[in-house]
PDB file of C-alpha atoms in Angstrom:
ATOM      1  CA  ASP C 285       1.337  13.197  -0.208  1.00  0.00           C
ATOM      2  CA  GLN C 286       0.570   9.563  -1.019  1.00  0.00           C
ATOM      3  CA  GLN C 287       3.879   7.691  -1.146  1.00  0.00           C
ATOM      4  CA  VAL C 288       2.234   4.368  -1.963  1.00  0.00           C
ATOM      5  CA  LYS C 289      -0.426   4.252  -4.659  1.00  0.00           C
ATOM      6  CA  GLN C 290      -2.891   1.653  -5.831  1.00  0.00           C
ATOM      7  CA  ASN C 291      -4.529   3.115  -8.894  1.00  0.00           C
ATOM      8  CA  SER C 292      -7.161   0.435  -9.373  1.00  0.00           C
ATOM      9  CA  PRO C 293      -9.885   0.734  -6.731  1.00  0.00           C
ATOM     10  CA  SER C 294     -11.497  -2.526  -7.820  1.00  0.00           C
ATOM     11  CA  LEU C 295     -10.854  -5.710  -9.779  1.00  0.00           C
ATOM     12  CA  SER C 296     -13.148  -8.589 -10.751  1.00  0.00           C
ATOM     13  CA  VAL C 297     -11.793 -11.977 -11.752  1.00  0.00           C
ATOM     14  CA  GLN C 298     -13.342 -15.343 -12.550  1.00  0.00           C
ATOM     15  CA  GLU C 299     -12.674 -18.179 -10.137  1.00  0.00           C
ATOM     16  CA  GLY C 300      -9.634 -20.177 -11.203  1.00  0.00           C
ATOM     17  CA  ARG C 301      -8.076 -17.342 -13.171  1.00  0.00           C
ATOM     18  CA  ILE C 302      -5.150 -15.142 -12.177  1.00  0.00           C
ATOM     19  CA  SER C 303      -5.650 -11.963 -10.144  1.00  0.00           C
ATOM     20  CA  ILE C 304      -3.016  -9.269 -10.565  1.00  0.00           C
ATOM     21  CA  LEU C 305      -3.004  -6.340  -8.152  1.00  0.00           C
ATOM     22  CA  ASN C 306      -0.651  -3.453  -8.770  1.00  0.00           C
ATOM     23  CA  CYS C 307       1.085  -0.917  -6.564  1.00  0.00           C
ATOM     24  CA  ASP C 308       3.433   2.011  -7.212  1.00  0.00           C
ATOM     25  CA  TYR C 309       5.604   3.930  -4.787  1.00  0.00           C
ATOM     26  CA  THR C 310       7.501   7.190  -4.952  1.00  0.00           C
ATOM     27  CA  ASN C 311       9.990   7.028  -2.087  1.00  0.00           C
ATOM     28  CA  SER C 312      13.259   5.494  -3.293  1.00  0.00           C
ATOM     29  CA  MET C 313      14.252   4.814   0.340  1.00  0.00           C
ATOM     30  CA  PHE C 314      11.575   2.123   0.695  1.00  0.00           C
ATOM     31  CA  ASP C 315      13.265  -1.271   0.950  1.00  0.00           C
ATOM     32  CA  TYR C 316      10.576  -3.559   2.300  1.00  0.00           C
ATOM     33  CA  PHE C 317       7.174  -4.145   0.756  1.00  0.00           C
ATOM     34  CA  LEU C 318       4.141  -6.000   2.013  1.00  0.00           C
ATOM     35  CA  TRP C 319       0.663  -7.016   0.968  1.00  0.00           C
ATOM     36  CA  TYR C 320      -2.262  -7.193   3.368  1.00  0.00           C
ATOM     37  CA  LYS C 321      -5.759  -8.557   2.976  1.00  0.00           C
ATOM     38  CA  LYS C 322      -8.688  -6.909   4.726  1.00  0.00           C
ATOM     39  CA  TYR C 323     -12.282  -7.897   5.288  1.00  0.00           C
ATOM     40  CA  PRO C 324     -14.917  -5.315   6.334  1.00  0.00           C
ATOM     41  CA  ALA C 325     -14.881  -4.361  10.006  1.00  0.00           C
ATOM     42  CA  GLU C 326     -11.664  -6.311  10.637  1.00  0.00           C
ATOM     43  CA  GLY C 327      -8.006  -5.441  10.873  1.00  0.00           C
ATOM     44  CA  PRO C 328      -5.745  -6.187   7.896  1.00  0.00           C
ATOM     45  CA  THR C 329      -3.946  -9.513   7.902  1.00  0.00           C
ATOM     46  CA  PHE C 330      -0.459  -9.966   6.519  1.00  0.00           C
ATOM     47  CA  LEU C 331      -0.162 -11.959   3.282  1.00  0.00           C
ATOM     48  CA  ILE C 332       3.320 -11.781   1.831  1.00  0.00           C
ATOM     49  CA  SER C 333       6.325  -9.499   1.747  1.00  0.00           C
ATOM     50  CA  ILE C 334       9.477  -8.832  -0.254  1.00  0.00           C
ATOM     51  CA  SER C 335      12.703  -7.009   0.484  1.00  0.00           C
ATOM     52  CA  SER C 336      14.427  -4.823  -2.044  1.00  0.00           C
ATOM     53  CA  ILE C 337      17.243  -7.335  -2.557  1.00  0.00           C
ATOM     54  CA  LYS C 338      14.787  -9.682  -4.276  1.00  0.00           C
ATOM     55  CA  ASP C 339      12.547  -9.305  -7.288  1.00  0.00           C
ATOM     56  CA  LYS C 340      10.172 -12.166  -6.541  1.00  0.00           C
ATOM     57  CA  ASN C 341       8.777 -13.952  -3.523  1.00  0.00           C
ATOM     58  CA  GLU C 342       6.341 -16.827  -3.653  1.00  0.00           C
ATOM     59  CA  ASP C 343       4.091 -18.357  -0.995  1.00  0.00           C
ATOM     60  CA  GLY C 344       1.601 -20.909  -2.216  1.00  0.00           C
ATOM     61  CA  ARG C 345      -0.908 -19.236  -4.510  1.00  0.00           C
ATOM     62  CA  PHE C 346       0.547 -15.784  -3.813  1.00  0.00           C
ATOM     63  CA  THR C 347       3.541 -14.276  -5.584  1.00  0.00           C
ATOM     64  CA  VAL C 348       4.853 -10.757  -5.207  1.00  0.00           C
ATOM     65  CA  PHE C 349       7.028  -9.174  -7.896  1.00  0.00           C
ATOM     66  CA  LEU C 350       9.178  -6.098  -7.339  1.00  0.00           C
ATOM     67  CA  ASN C 351      10.523  -3.832 -10.083  1.00  0.00           C
ATOM     68  CA  LYS C 352      12.758  -1.338  -8.294  1.00  0.00           C
ATOM     69  CA  SER C 353      13.656   0.688 -11.371  1.00  0.00           C
ATOM     70  CA  ALA C 354       9.982   1.291 -12.072  1.00  0.00           C
ATOM     71  CA  LYS C 355       9.107   1.607  -8.361  1.00  0.00           C
ATOM     72  CA  HIS C 356       6.356  -0.917  -8.945  1.00  0.00           C
ATOM     73  CA  LEU C 357       5.215  -4.108  -7.305  1.00  0.00           C
ATOM     74  CA  SER C 358       2.441  -6.522  -8.015  1.00  0.00           C
ATOM     75  CA  LEU C 359       0.646  -9.360  -6.280  1.00  0.00           C
ATOM     76  CA  HIS C 360      -0.377 -12.396  -8.308  1.00  0.00           C
ATOM     77  CA  ILE C 361      -2.970 -14.819  -6.989  1.00  0.00           C
ATOM     78  CA  VAL C 362      -3.233 -18.085  -8.894  1.00  0.00           C
ATOM     79  CA  PRO C 363      -5.712 -19.683  -8.992  1.00  0.00           C
ATOM     80  CA  SER C 364      -8.146 -17.133  -7.607  1.00  0.00           C
ATOM     81  CA  GLN C 365     -10.796 -18.413  -5.223  1.00  0.00           C
ATOM     82  CA  PRO C 366     -14.051 -16.827  -4.001  1.00  0.00           C
ATOM     83  CA  GLY C 367     -12.559 -16.633  -0.502  1.00  0.00           C
ATOM     84  CA  ASP C 368      -9.907 -14.283  -1.869  1.00  0.00           C
ATOM     85  CA  SER C 369     -12.556 -11.588  -2.278  1.00  0.00           C
ATOM     86  CA  ALA C 370     -11.438  -8.747  -0.009  1.00  0.00           C
ATOM     87  CA  VAL C 371      -9.630  -5.417  -0.088  1.00  0.00           C
ATOM     88  CA  TYR C 372      -5.897  -5.736  -0.671  1.00  0.00           C
ATOM     89  CA  PHE C 373      -3.476  -3.137   0.607  1.00  0.00           C
ATOM     90  CA  CYS C 374       0.074  -2.605  -0.499  1.00  0.00           C
ATOM     91  CA  ALA C 375       2.491  -1.223   2.097  1.00  0.00           C
ATOM     92  CA  ALA C 376       6.100  -0.085   2.158  1.00  0.00           C
ATOM     93  CA  SER C 377       8.712   0.896   4.697  1.00  0.00           C
ATOM     94  CA  ALA C 378      12.308   2.044   4.926  1.00  0.00           C
ATOM     95  CA  ARG C 379      14.749   0.816   7.557  1.00  0.00           C
ATOM     96  CA  THR C 380      16.123   4.310   7.911  1.00  0.00           C
ATOM     97  CA  GLY C 381      14.235   6.805  10.012  1.00  0.00           C
ATOM     98  CA  ALA C 382      11.146   5.700  11.859  1.00  0.00           C
ATOM     99  CA  ASN C 383      10.663   2.482   9.857  1.00  0.00           C
ATOM    100  CA  ASN C 384       6.948   3.179   9.567  1.00  0.00           C
ATOM    101  CA  LEU C 385       4.628   1.298   7.254  1.00  0.00           C
ATOM    102  CA  PHE C 386       2.904   3.416   4.622  1.00  0.00           C
ATOM    103  CA  PHE C 387      -0.170   2.011   2.932  1.00  0.00           C
ATOM    104  CA  GLY C 388      -1.846   2.444  -0.413  1.00  0.00           C
ATOM    105  CA  THR C 389      -5.552   3.141  -0.802  1.00  0.00           C
ATOM    106  CA  GLY C 390      -6.435  -0.495  -1.468  1.00  0.00           C
ATOM    107  CA  THR C 391      -7.930  -2.554  -4.282  1.00  0.00           C
ATOM    108  CA  ARG C 392     -11.191  -4.401  -3.796  1.00  0.00           C
ATOM    109  CA  LEU C 393     -10.883  -7.837  -5.384  1.00  0.00           C
ATOM    110  CA  THR C 394     -14.025  -9.755  -6.270  1.00  0.00           C
ATOM    111  CA  VAL C 395     -13.616 -13.355  -7.373  1.00  0.00           C
ATOM    112  CA  ILE C 396     -16.688 -14.506  -9.272  1.00  0.00           C
ATOM    113  CA  PRO C 397     -17.615 -18.183  -8.801  1.00  0.00           C
TER     114      PRO C 397
ATOM    115  CA  SER T 547       2.435 -16.049  20.841  1.00  0.00           C
ATOM    116  CA  GLN T 548       1.779 -12.373  20.372  1.00  0.00           C
ATOM    117  CA  THR T 549      -1.705 -10.918  20.468  1.00  0.00           C
ATOM    118  CA  ILE T 550      -3.128  -7.454  20.158  1.00  0.00           C
ATOM    119  CA  HIS T 551      -6.340  -6.290  21.771  1.00  0.00           C
ATOM    120  CA  GLN T 552      -8.235  -3.208  20.760  1.00  0.00           C
ATOM    121  CA  TRP T 553     -11.498  -1.940  22.209  1.00  0.00           C
ATOM    122  CA  PRO T 554     -14.261  -1.030  21.900  1.00  0.00           C
ATOM    123  CA  ALA T 555     -15.242  -2.573  18.569  1.00  0.00           C
ATOM    124  CA  THR T 556     -17.849   0.087  17.827  1.00  0.00           C
ATOM    125  CA  LEU T 557     -18.518   3.496  19.301  1.00  0.00           C
ATOM    126  CA  VAL T 558     -21.074   6.209  18.609  1.00  0.00           C
ATOM    127  CA  GLN T 559     -20.215   9.542  20.148  1.00  0.00           C
ATOM    128  CA  PRO T 560     -21.748  13.019  19.886  1.00  0.00           C
ATOM    129  CA  VAL T 561     -19.803  15.925  18.464  1.00  0.00           C
ATOM    130  CA  GLY T 562     -17.793  17.657  21.177  1.00  0.00           C
ATOM    131  CA  SER T 563     -17.533  14.610  23.426  1.00  0.00           C
ATOM    132  CA  PRO T 564     -14.179  13.111  24.492  1.00  0.00           C
ATOM    133  CA  LEU T 565     -12.663   9.922  23.102  1.00  0.00           C
ATOM    134  CA  SER T 566     -10.436   7.209  24.485  1.00  0.00           C
ATOM    135  CA  LEU T 567      -9.510   4.106  22.519  1.00  0.00           C
ATOM    136  CA  GLU T 568      -7.198   1.569  24.079  1.00  0.00           C
ATOM    137  CA  CYS T 569      -4.849  -0.978  22.605  1.00  0.00           C
ATOM    138  CA  THR T 570      -2.692  -3.539  24.391  1.00  0.00           C
ATOM    139  CA  VAL T 571      -0.174  -6.018  23.081  1.00  0.00           C
ATOM    140  CA  GLU T 572       0.816  -9.305  24.696  1.00  0.00           C
ATOM    141  CA  GLY T 573       3.738 -11.616  24.130  1.00  0.00           C
ATOM    142  CA  THR T 574       6.349  -9.126  23.008  1.00  0.00           C
ATOM    143  CA  SER T 575       8.500  -6.408  24.531  1.00  0.00           C
ATOM    144  CA  ASN T 576       9.340  -2.915  23.332  1.00  0.00           C
ATOM    145  CA  PRO T 577       7.248  -3.062  20.182  1.00  0.00           C
ATOM    146  CA  ASN T 578       6.727  -0.156  17.858  1.00  0.00           C
ATOM    147  CA  LEU T 579       3.068   0.838  18.186  1.00  0.00           C
ATOM    148  CA  TYR T 580       0.858   2.561  15.639  1.00  0.00           C
ATOM    149  CA  TRP T 581      -2.571   4.122  15.248  1.00  0.00           C
ATOM    150  CA  TYR T 582      -4.043   4.133  11.741  1.00  0.00           C
ATOM    151  CA  ARG T 583      -7.367   5.424  10.474  1.00  0.00           C
ATOM    152  CA  GLN T 584      -9.327   4.193   7.496  1.00  0.00           C
ATOM    153  CA  ALA T 585     -11.854   6.801   6.411  1.00  0.00           C
ATOM    154  CA  ALA T 586     -14.701   5.810   4.100  1.00  0.00           C
ATOM    155  CA  GLY T 587     -13.334   4.974   0.640  1.00  0.00           C
ATOM    156  CA  ARG T 588      -9.758   5.754   1.620  1.00  0.00           C
ATOM    157  CA  GLY T 589      -6.650   3.840   2.518  1.00  0.00           C
ATOM    158  CA  LEU T 590      -4.929   3.399   5.855  1.00  0.00           C
ATOM    159  CA  GLN T 591      -3.594   6.692   7.097  1.00  0.00           C
ATOM    160  CA  LEU T 592      -0.874   6.621   9.748  1.00  0.00           C
ATOM    161  CA  LEU T 593      -1.878   8.897  12.632  1.00  0.00           C
ATOM    162  CA  PHE T 594       0.660   8.229  15.404  1.00  0.00           C
ATOM    163  CA  TYR T 595       3.563   5.960  16.118  1.00  0.00           C
ATOM    164  CA  SER T 596       5.585   5.206  19.212  1.00  0.00           C
ATOM    165  CA  VAL T 597       8.990   3.577  19.611  1.00  0.00           C
ATOM    166  CA  GLY T 598       8.911   3.539  23.407  1.00  0.00           C
ATOM    167  CA  ILE T 599       7.122   4.579  26.598  1.00  0.00           C
ATOM    168  CA  GLY T 600       6.181   8.237  26.467  1.00  0.00           C
ATOM    169  CA  GLN T 601       7.569   8.630  22.942  1.00  0.00           C
ATOM    170  CA  ILE T 602       4.854   9.703  20.509  1.00  0.00           C
ATOM    171  CA  SER T 603       5.217  11.028  16.983  1.00  0.00           C
ATOM    172  CA  SER T 604       2.378  12.397  14.913  1.00  0.00           C
ATOM    173  CA  GLU T 605       2.185  11.977  11.164  1.00  0.00           C
ATOM    174  CA  VAL T 606      -0.685  14.383  10.542  1.00  0.00           C
ATOM    175  CA  PRO T 607      -1.976  17.426  12.408  1.00  0.00           C
ATOM    176  CA  GLN T 608      -5.412  16.750  13.778  1.00  0.00           C
ATOM    177  CA  ASN T 609      -7.868  16.781  16.614  1.00  0.00           C
ATOM    178  CA  LEU T 610      -6.459  13.612  18.152  1.00  0.00           C
ATOM    179  CA  SER T 611      -3.617  12.741  20.508  1.00  0.00           C
ATOM    180  CA  ALA T 612      -1.910   9.530  21.566  1.00  0.00           C
ATOM    181  CA  SER T 613      -0.145   8.319  24.672  1.00  0.00           C
ATOM    182  CA  ARG T 614       1.920   5.296  25.666  1.00  0.00           C
ATOM    183  CA  PRO T 615       1.838   5.004  29.440  1.00  0.00           C
ATOM    184  CA  GLN T 616       3.216   1.445  29.463  1.00  0.00           C
ATOM    185  CA  ASP T 617       5.420  -0.541  27.096  1.00  0.00           C
ATOM    186  CA  ARG T 618       2.545  -2.491  25.584  1.00  0.00           C
ATOM    187  CA  GLN T 619      -0.308   0.001  25.933  1.00  0.00           C
ATOM    188  CA  PHE T 620      -1.252   2.618  23.384  1.00  0.00           C
ATOM    189  CA  ILE T 621      -4.136   5.051  23.791  1.00  0.00           C
ATOM    190  CA  LEU T 622      -5.803   7.306  21.247  1.00  0.00           C
ATOM    191  CA  SER T 623      -7.663  10.297  22.671  1.00  0.00           C
ATOM    192  CA  SER T 624      -9.550  13.419  21.816  1.00  0.00           C
ATOM    193  CA  LYS T 625     -10.878  16.159  24.061  1.00  0.00           C
ATOM    194  CA  LYS T 626     -13.654  17.173  21.650  1.00  0.00           C
ATOM    195  CA  LEU T 627     -14.686  14.991  18.728  1.00  0.00           C
ATOM    196  CA  LEU T 628     -15.497  16.423  15.325  1.00  0.00           C
ATOM    197  CA  LEU T 629     -17.732  14.888  12.656  1.00  0.00           C
ATOM    198  CA  SER T 630     -14.632  14.397  10.516  1.00  0.00           C
ATOM    199  CA  ASP T 631     -13.150  12.097  13.183  1.00  0.00           C
ATOM    200  CA  SER T 632     -15.546   9.340  12.124  1.00  0.00           C
ATOM    201  CA  GLY T 633     -13.782   6.328  10.682  1.00  0.00           C
ATOM    202  CA  PHE T 634     -12.295   2.922  11.352  1.00  0.00           C
ATOM    203  CA  TYR T 635      -9.366   3.119  13.768  1.00  0.00           C
ATOM    204  CA  LEU T 636      -6.717   0.447  13.840  1.00  0.00           C
ATOM    205  CA  CYS T 637      -3.955  -0.213  16.305  1.00  0.00           C
ATOM    206  CA  ALA T 638      -0.886  -2.144  15.180  1.00  0.00           C
ATOM    207  CA  TRP T 639       2.430  -3.344  16.528  1.00  0.00           C
ATOM    208  CA  ARG T 640       5.689  -4.187  14.844  1.00  0.00           C
ATOM    209  CA  THR T 641       9.074  -5.419  15.971  1.00  0.00           C
ATOM    210  CA  ALA T 642      11.454  -2.487  16.010  1.00  0.00           C
ATOM    211  CA  GLY T 643      13.775  -2.255  13.000  1.00  0.00           C
ATOM    212  CA  GLY T 644      14.430  -4.641  10.156  1.00  0.00           C
ATOM    213  CA  PHE T 645      12.190  -6.386   7.688  1.00  0.00           C
ATOM    214  CA  THR T 646       9.089  -7.286   9.664  1.00  0.00           C
ATOM    215  CA  GLU T 647       5.363  -7.131   9.200  1.00  0.00           C
ATOM    216  CA  ALA T 648       2.922  -5.217  11.367  1.00  0.00           C
ATOM    217  CA  PHE T 649       0.115  -6.960  13.205  1.00  0.00           C
ATOM    218  CA  PHE T 650      -3.239  -5.261  13.522  1.00  0.00           C
ATOM    219  CA  GLY T 651      -6.020  -5.276  16.045  1.00  0.00           C
ATOM    220  CA  GLN T 652      -9.625  -5.819  15.053  1.00  0.00           C
ATOM    221  CA  GLY T 653     -10.331  -2.118  14.789  1.00  0.00           C
ATOM    222  CA  THR T 654     -12.831   0.342  16.250  1.00  0.00           C
ATOM    223  CA  ARG T 655     -15.639   1.758  14.160  1.00  0.00           C
ATOM    224  CA  LEU T 656     -16.152   5.322  15.433  1.00  0.00           C
ATOM    225  CA  THR T 657     -19.202   7.268  14.347  1.00  0.00           C
ATOM    226  CA  VAL T 658     -19.440  10.867  15.472  1.00  0.00           C
ATOM    227  CA  VAL T 659     -23.010  12.166  15.332  1.00  0.00           C
TER     228      VAL T 659
END
């Protein structure tokens, strides 16, 4: 059962425009959410995170928004750059239990120059 | 600083052969350790996690096993590989508890032929 879902397998955006990647989760115990970026044949690298006590966290061009009532989070990249082209994974964890990270299926972002 | 090493980077093995993938972490103590698999066109599936030496938990039933003989060493094994074991295997570590990110190794591309 997929507890973290990314329903858009791919997204194409023009350079300089905003990229919005979406993620939904089902487990109401999740209280920490992360975004990772992954290039082919490499491990994912951490981008940005947010805890459930916040609804927004910003780091440079990257902003993550959390809507707990809708169990939805999104990653905004502004402005998008060709180097942002990669697969983006959403992940979530709960401090109770094993505190494992559960990942979505990923969204492949292509930024067109 | 903390680093994570995972090897080999690529591996081609015949069906029925054994498997051993190794992962070591430096610069931290008592980390939580994880093995993930990314199958073609799919997300990151958690296979095993460990919160301490000799403590292994499995998230999915499968043909694989894991062991943690030392605090910062995590090994993924199989006695007899199946075709369906092909994929990209990732080792990760995370500080136990709290709101923290996981750090990934570079991954191992396993092809079972």
